[in-house]
PDB file of C-alpha atoms in Angstrom:
ATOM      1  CA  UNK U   1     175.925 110.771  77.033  1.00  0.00           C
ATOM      2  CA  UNK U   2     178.917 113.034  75.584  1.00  0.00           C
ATOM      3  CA  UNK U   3     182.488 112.703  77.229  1.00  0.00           C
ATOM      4  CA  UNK U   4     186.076 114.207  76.446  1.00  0.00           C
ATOM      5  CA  UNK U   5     189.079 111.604  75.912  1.00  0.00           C
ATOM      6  CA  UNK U   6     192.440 113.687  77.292  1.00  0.00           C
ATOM      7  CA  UNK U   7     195.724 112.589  76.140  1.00  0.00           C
ATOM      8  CA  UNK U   8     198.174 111.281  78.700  1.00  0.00           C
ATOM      9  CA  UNK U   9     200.743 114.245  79.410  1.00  0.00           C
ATOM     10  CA  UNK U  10     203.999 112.296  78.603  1.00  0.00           C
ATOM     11  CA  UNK U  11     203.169 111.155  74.962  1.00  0.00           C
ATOM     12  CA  UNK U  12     203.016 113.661  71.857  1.00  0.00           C
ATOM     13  CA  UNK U  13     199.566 114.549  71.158  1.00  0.00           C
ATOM     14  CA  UNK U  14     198.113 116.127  67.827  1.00  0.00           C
ATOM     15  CA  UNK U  15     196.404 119.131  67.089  1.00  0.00           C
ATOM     16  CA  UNK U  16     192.719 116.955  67.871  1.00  0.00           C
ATOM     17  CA  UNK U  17     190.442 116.201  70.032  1.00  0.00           C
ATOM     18  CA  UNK U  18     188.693 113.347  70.882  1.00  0.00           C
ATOM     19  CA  UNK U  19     185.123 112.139  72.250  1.00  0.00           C
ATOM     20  CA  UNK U  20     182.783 109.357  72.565  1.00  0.00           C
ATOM     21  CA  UNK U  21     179.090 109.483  72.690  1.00  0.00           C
ATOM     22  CA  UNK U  22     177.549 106.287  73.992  1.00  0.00           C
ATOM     23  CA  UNK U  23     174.123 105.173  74.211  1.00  0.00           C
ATOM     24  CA  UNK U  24     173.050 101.948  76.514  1.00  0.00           C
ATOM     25  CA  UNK U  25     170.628 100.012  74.876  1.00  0.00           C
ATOM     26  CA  UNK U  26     169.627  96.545  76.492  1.00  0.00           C
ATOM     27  CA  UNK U  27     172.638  94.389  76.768  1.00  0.00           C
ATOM     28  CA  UNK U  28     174.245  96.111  73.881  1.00  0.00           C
ATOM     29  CA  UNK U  29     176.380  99.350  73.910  1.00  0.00           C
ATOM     30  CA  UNK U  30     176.526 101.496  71.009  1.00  0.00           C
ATOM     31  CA  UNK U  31     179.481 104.264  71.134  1.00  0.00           C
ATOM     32  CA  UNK U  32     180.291 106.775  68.927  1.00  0.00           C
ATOM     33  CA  UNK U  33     184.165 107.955  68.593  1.00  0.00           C
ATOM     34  CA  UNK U  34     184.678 111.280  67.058  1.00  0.00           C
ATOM     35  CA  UNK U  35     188.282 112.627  66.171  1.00  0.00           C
ATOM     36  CA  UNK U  36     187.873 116.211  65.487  1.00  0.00           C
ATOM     37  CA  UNK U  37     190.567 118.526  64.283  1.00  0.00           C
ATOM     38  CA  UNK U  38     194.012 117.998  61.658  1.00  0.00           C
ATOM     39  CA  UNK U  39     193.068 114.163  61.280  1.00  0.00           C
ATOM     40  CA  UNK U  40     194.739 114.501  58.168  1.00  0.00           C
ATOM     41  CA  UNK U  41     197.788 114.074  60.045  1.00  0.00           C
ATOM     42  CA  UNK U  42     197.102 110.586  61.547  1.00  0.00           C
ATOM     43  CA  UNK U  43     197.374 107.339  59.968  1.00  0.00           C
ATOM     44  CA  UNK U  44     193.892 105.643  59.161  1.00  0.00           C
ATOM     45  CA  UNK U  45     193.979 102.067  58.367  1.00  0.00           C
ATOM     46  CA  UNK U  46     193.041 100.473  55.351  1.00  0.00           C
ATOM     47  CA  UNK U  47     189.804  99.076  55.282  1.00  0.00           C
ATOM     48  CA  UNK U  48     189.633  95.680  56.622  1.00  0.00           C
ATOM     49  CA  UNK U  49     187.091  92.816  58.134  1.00  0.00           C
ATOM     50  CA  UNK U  50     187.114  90.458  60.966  1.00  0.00           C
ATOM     51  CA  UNK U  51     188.218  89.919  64.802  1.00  0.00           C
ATOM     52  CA  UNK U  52     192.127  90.353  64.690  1.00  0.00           C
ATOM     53  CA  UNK U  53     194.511  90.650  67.558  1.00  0.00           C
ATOM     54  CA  UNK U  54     196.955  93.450  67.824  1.00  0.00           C
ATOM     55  CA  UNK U  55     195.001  96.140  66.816  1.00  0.00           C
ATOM     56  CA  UNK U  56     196.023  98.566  69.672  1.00  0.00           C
ATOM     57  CA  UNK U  57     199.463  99.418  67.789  1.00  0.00           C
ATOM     58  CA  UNK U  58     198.433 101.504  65.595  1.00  0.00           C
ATOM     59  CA  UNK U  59     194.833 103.865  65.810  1.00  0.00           C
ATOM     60  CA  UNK U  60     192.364 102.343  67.713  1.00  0.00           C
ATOM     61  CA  UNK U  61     189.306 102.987  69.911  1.00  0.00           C
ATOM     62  CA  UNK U  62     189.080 100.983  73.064  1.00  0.00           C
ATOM     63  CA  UNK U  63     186.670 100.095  75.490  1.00  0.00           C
ATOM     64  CA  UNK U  64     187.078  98.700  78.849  1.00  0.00           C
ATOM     65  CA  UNK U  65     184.396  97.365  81.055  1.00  0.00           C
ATOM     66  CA  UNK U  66     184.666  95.991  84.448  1.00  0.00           C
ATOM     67  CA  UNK U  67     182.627  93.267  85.720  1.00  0.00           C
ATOM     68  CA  UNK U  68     182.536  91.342  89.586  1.00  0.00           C
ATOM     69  CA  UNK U  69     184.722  88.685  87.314  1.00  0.00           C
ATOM     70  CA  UNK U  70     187.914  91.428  86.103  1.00  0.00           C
ATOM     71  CA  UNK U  71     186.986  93.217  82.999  1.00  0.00           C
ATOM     72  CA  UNK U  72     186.857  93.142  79.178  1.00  0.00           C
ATOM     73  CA  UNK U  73     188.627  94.838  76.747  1.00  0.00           C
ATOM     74  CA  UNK U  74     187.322  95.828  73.174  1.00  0.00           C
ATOM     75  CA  UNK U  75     189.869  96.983  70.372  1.00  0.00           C
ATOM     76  CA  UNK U  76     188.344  99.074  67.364  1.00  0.00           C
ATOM     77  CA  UNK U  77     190.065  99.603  64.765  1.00  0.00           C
ATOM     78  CA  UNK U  78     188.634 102.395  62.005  1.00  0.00           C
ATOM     79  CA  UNK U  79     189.696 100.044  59.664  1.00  0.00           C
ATOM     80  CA  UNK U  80     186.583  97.728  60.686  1.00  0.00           C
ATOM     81  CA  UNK U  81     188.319  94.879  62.442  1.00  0.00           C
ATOM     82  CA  UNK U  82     188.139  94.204  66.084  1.00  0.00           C
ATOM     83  CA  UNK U  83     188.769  92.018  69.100  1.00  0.00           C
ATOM     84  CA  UNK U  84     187.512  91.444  72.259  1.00  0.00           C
ATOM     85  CA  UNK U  85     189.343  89.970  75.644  1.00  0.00           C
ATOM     86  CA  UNK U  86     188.466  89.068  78.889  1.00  0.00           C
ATOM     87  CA  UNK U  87     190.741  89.673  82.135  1.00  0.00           C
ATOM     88  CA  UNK U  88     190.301  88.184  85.152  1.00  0.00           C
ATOM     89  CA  UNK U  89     192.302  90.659  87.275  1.00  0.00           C
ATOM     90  CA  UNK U  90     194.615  93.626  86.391  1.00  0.00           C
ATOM     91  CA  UNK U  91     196.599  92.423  83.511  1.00  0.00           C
ATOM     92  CA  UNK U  92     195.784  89.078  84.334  1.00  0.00           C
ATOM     93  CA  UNK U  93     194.183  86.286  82.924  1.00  0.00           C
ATOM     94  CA  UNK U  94     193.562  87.498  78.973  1.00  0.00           C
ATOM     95  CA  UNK U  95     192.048  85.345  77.006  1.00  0.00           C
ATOM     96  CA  UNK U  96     189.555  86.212  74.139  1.00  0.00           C
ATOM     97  CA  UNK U  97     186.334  86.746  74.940  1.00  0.00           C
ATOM     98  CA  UNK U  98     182.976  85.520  74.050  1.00  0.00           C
ATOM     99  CA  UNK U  99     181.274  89.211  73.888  1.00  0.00           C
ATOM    100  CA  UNK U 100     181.093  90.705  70.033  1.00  0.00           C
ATOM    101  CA  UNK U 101     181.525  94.072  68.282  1.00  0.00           C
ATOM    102  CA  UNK U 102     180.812  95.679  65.408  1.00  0.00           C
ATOM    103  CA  UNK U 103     182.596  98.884  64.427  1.00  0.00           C
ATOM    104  CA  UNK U 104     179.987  98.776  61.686  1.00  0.00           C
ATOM    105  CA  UNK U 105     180.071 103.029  60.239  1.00  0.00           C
ATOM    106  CA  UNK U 106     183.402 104.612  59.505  1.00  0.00           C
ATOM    107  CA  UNK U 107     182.502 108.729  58.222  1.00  0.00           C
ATOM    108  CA  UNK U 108     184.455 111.647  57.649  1.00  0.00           C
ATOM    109  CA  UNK U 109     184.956 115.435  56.381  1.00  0.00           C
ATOM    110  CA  UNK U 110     187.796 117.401  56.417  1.00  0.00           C
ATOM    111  CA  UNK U 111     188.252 118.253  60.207  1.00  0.00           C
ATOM    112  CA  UNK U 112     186.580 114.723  61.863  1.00  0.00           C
ATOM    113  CA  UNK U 113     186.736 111.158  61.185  1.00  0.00           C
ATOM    114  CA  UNK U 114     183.646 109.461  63.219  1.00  0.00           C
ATOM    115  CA  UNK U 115     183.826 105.969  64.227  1.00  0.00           C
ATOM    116  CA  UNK U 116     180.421 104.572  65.151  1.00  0.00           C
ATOM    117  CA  UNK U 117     179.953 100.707  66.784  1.00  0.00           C
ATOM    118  CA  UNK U 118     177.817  98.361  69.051  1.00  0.00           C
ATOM    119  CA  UNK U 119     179.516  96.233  71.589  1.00  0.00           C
ATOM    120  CA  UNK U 120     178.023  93.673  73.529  1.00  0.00           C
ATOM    121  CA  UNK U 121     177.864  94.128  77.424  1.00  0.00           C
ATOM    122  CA  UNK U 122     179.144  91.174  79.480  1.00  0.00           C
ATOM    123  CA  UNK U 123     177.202  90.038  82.415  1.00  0.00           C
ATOM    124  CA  UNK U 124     177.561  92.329  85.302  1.00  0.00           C
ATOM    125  CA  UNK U 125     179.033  95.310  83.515  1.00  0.00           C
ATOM    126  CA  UNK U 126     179.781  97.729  86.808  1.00  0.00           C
ATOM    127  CA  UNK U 127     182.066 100.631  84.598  1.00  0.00           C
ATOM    128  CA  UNK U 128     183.687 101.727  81.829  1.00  0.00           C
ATOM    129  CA  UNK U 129     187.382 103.263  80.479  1.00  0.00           C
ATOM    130  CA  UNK U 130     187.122 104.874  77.217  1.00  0.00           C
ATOM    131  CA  UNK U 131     190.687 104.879  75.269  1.00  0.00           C
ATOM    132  CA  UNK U 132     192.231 105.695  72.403  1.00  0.00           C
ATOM    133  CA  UNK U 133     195.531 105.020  71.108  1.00  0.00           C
ATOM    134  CA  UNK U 134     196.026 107.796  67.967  1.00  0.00           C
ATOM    135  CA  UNK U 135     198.978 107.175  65.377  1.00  0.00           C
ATOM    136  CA  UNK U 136     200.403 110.198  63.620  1.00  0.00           C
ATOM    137  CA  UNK U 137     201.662 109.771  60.006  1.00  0.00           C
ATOM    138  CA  UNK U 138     205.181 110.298  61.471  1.00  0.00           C
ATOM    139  CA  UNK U 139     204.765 107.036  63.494  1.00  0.00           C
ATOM    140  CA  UNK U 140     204.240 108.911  66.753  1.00  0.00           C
ATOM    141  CA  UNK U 141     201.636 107.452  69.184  1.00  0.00           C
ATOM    142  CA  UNK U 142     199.347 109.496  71.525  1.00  0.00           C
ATOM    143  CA  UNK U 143     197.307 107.952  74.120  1.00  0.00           C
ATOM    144  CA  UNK U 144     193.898 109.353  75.105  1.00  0.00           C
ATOM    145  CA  UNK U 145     191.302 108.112  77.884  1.00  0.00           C
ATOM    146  CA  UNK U 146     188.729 109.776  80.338  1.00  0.00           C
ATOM    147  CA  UNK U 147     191.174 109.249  83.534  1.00  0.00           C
ATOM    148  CA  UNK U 148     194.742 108.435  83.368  1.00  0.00           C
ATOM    149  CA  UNK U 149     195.528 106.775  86.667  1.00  0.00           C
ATOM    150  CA  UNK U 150     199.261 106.492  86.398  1.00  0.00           C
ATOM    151  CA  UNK U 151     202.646 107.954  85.071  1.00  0.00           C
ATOM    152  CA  UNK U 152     202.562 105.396  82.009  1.00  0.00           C
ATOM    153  CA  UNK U 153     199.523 105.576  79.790  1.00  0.00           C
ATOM    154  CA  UNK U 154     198.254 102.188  80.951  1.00  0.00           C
ATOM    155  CA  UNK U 155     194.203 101.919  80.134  1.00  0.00           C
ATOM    156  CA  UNK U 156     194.218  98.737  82.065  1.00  0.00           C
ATOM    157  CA  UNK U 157     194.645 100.122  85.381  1.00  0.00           C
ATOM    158  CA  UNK U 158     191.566  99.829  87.676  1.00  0.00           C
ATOM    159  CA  UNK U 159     191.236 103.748  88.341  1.00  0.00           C
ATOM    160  CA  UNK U 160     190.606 104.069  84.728  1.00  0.00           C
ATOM    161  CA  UNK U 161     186.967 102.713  84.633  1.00  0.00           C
ATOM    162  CA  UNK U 162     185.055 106.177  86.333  1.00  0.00           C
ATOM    163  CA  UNK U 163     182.398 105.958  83.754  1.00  0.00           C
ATOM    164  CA  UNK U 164     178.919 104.571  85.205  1.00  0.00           C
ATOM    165  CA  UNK U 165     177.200 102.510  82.532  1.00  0.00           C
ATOM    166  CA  UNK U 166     174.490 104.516  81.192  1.00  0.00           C
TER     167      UNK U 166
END
């Protein structure tokens, strides 16, 4: 499956695009994250290892699945690191999670930077909100997602998981 991230209308977005493909594959989900366009004009982390927290301030591909329980949240950094969290309700409840990932391929050319990972599904996945917050080299932020149910970017909110699991 093949989708278009948009970026929310009230922050400053790049000359880019973004898209996800993503691939179900038993209780795993592997995702692709493409950036296509002047991605010489973002800021790319240095490479890095490891589940760290905090990773949604600068660029980062999210993921955000719902289950009957709340939802998770997985940060991906292109730098390699990650983290994972587990909500109980909207906003509510966060505590890390036990569910892995591994943003395992980081490629590029001149016009795309692909960022390729597996995450692991928690029991009862029901949706998904694909996110990604983009950081220009002037410190600007851009937020892009498949729905944006609000005036704030907010990936969190429960109208932003439309995506059936494939």
């Amino acid at each position: 499956m093949h989708v278009d991230l948009k970026p929310h209308p009230t922050t400053p977005a790049p000359q880019i695009e973004v898209s996800v493909e993503l691939e179900r594959r038993g209780n795993r989900l592997w995702l692709r994250y493409f950036t296509d366009g002047d991605v010489d004009a973002l800021k790319w982390p240095a490479p890095a290892q490891g589940r760290v927290d905090g990773l949604w301030k600068h660029t980062c591909f999210e993921v955000f699945v719902r289950t009957a329980e709340g939802y998770r949240e997985f940060n991906l950094s292109p730098s390699g690191q990650w983290a994972s969290y587990r909500f109980n309700g909207y906003r509510d409840g966060m505590a890390k999670a036990a569910e892995a990932a591994d943003p395992a391929l980081l490629d590029g050319g001149s016009d795309y930077v692909g960022l390729e990972t597996v995450i692991d599904l928690p029991p009862g996945a029901q949706a998904l909100g694909l996110a990604a917050v983009i950081e220009a080299l002037d410190g600007r932020i851009s937020y892009w997602a498949l729905a944006h149910a609000s005036d704030k970017p907010d990936f969190h909110h429960p109208d932003s998981f439309v995506l059936e699991i494939p």
